[in-house]
Short mmCIF file of C-alpha atoms in Angstrom, two decimals:
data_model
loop_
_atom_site.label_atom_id
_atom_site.label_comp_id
_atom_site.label_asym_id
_atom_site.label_seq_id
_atom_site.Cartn_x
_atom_site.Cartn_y
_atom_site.Cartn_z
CA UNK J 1 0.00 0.00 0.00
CA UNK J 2 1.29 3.44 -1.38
CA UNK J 3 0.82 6.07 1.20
CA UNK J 4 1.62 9.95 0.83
CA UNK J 5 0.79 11.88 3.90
CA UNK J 6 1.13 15.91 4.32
CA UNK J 7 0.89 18.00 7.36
CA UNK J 8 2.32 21.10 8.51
CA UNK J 9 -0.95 22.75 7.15
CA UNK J 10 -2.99 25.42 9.50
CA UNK J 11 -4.52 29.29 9.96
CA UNK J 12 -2.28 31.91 9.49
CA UNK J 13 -2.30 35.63 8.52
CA UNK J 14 -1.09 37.41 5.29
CA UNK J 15 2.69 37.59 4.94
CA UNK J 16 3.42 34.37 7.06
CA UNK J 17 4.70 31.34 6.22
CA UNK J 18 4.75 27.46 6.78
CA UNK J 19 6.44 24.51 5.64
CA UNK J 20 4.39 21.08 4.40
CA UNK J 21 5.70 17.80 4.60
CA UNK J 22 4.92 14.91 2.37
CA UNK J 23 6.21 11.94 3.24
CA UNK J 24 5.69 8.74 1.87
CA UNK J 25 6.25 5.07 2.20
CA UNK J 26 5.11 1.98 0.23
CA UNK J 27 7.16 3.03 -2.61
CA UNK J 28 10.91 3.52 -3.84
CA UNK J 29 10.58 7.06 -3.07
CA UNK J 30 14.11 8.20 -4.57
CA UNK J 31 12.53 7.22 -7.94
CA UNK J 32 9.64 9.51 -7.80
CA UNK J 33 8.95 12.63 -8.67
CA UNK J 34 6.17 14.61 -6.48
CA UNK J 35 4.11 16.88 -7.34
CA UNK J 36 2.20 19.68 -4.91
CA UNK J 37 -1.78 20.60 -6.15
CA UNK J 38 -4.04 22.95 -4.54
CA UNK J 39 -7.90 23.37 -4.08
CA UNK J 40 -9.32 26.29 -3.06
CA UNK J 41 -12.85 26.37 -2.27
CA UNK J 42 -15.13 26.39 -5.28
CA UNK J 43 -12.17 26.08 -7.22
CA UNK J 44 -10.91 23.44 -9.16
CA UNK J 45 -7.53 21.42 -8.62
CA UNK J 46 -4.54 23.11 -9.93
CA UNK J 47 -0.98 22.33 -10.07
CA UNK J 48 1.23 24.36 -7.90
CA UNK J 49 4.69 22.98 -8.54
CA UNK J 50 7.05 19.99 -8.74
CA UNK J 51 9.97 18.55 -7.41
CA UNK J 52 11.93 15.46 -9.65
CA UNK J 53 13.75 12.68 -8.18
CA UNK J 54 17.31 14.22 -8.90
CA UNK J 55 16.02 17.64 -6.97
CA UNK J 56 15.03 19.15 -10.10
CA UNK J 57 11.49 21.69 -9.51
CA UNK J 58 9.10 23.08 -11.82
CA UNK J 59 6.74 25.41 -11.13
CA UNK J 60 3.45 25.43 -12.70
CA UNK J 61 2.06 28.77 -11.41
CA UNK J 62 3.30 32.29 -11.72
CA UNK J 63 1.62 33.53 -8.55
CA UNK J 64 3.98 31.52 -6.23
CA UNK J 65 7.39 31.93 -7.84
CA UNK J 66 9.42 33.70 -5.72
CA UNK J 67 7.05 32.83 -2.48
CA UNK J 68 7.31 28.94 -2.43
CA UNK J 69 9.68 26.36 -2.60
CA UNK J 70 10.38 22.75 -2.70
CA UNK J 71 13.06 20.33 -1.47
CA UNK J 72 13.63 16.99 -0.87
CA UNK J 73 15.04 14.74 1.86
CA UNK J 74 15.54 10.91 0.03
CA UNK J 75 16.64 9.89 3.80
CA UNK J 76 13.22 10.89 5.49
CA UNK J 77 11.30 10.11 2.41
CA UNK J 78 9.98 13.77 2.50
CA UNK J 79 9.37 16.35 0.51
CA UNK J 80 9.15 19.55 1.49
CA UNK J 81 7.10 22.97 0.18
CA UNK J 82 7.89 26.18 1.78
CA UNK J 83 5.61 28.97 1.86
CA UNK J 84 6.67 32.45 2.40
CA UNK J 85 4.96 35.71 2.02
CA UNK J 86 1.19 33.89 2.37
CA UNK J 87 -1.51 35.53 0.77
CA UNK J 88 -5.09 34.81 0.77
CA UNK J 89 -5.38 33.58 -2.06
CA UNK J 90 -3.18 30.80 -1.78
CA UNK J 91 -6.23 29.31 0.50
CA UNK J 92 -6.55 25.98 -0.45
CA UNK J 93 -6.41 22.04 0.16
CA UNK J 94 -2.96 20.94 -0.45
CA UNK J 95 -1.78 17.92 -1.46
CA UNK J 96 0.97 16.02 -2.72
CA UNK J 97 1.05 13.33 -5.32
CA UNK J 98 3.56 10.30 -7.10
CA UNK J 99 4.04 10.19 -10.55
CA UNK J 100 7.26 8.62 -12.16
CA UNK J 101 10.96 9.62 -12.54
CA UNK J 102 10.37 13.53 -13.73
CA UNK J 103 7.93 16.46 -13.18
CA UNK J 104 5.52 16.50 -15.79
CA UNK J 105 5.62 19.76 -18.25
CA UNK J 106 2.01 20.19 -17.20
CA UNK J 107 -0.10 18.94 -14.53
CA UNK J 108 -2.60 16.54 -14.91
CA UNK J 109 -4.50 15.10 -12.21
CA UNK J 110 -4.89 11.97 -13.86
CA UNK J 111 -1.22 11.03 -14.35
CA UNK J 112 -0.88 10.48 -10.87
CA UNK J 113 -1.45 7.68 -9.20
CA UNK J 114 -0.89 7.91 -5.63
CA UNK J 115 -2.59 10.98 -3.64
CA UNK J 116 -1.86 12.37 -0.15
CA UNK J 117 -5.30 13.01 2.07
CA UNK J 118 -4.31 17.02 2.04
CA UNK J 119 -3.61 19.21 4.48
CA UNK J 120 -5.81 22.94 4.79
CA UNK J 121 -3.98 26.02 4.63
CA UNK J 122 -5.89 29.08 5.09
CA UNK J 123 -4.30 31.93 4.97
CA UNK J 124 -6.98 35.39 6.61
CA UNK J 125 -6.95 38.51 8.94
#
């Protein structure tokens, strides 16, 4: 069984940050590539970026380049987003997900096999 499970979500105000873990186990986790979505409410899934199994990242949206980040422990089997400079916007379900070797060029949900449960950021005054 293929498990991917985030936390580090929670409330905070505009301008803060936090760090999400994904870490996984059921799988040979250096060969993966993992990929971070988002759902805001009413919204649909969207890709938010991606890290590959040599440490490689894409990002897939504009609005958080600059503000988030992603690394990669192999030891812990974690991956790790970093969120600076919050904004409300960026309120949203976030999860990570498994794909293969390399971060897709674009993000789509149904190349993905394995899905963390999500952890809820919301980011308010």
């Amino acid at each position: 069984q293929v498990t991917l499970v985030e936390s580090g979500g929670g409330s905070v105000q505009p301008g803060d940050s936090l760090r999400l873990s994904c870490t996984a186990s059921g799988l040979r986790f250096n060969d993966y590539a993992i990929a971070w979505f988002r759902q805001a409410p009413g919204k649909d899934r969207e890709g938010v970026l991606c890290i590959g199994n040599r440490g490689d990242s894409r990002y897939y949206l504009d609005s958080v380049k600059g503000r988030f980040s992603v690394s990669r422990d192999n030891a812990k089997n974690t991956v790790y987003l970093q969120m600076t400079d919050l904004k409300r916007e960026d309120t949203a379900d976030y999860s990570c997900a498994a794909e293969g070797l390399f971060c897709s060029v674009r993000p789509e949900t149904k190349r993905y096999d394995h899905w963390g449960q999500g952890t809820r950021v919301t980011v308010s005054s």
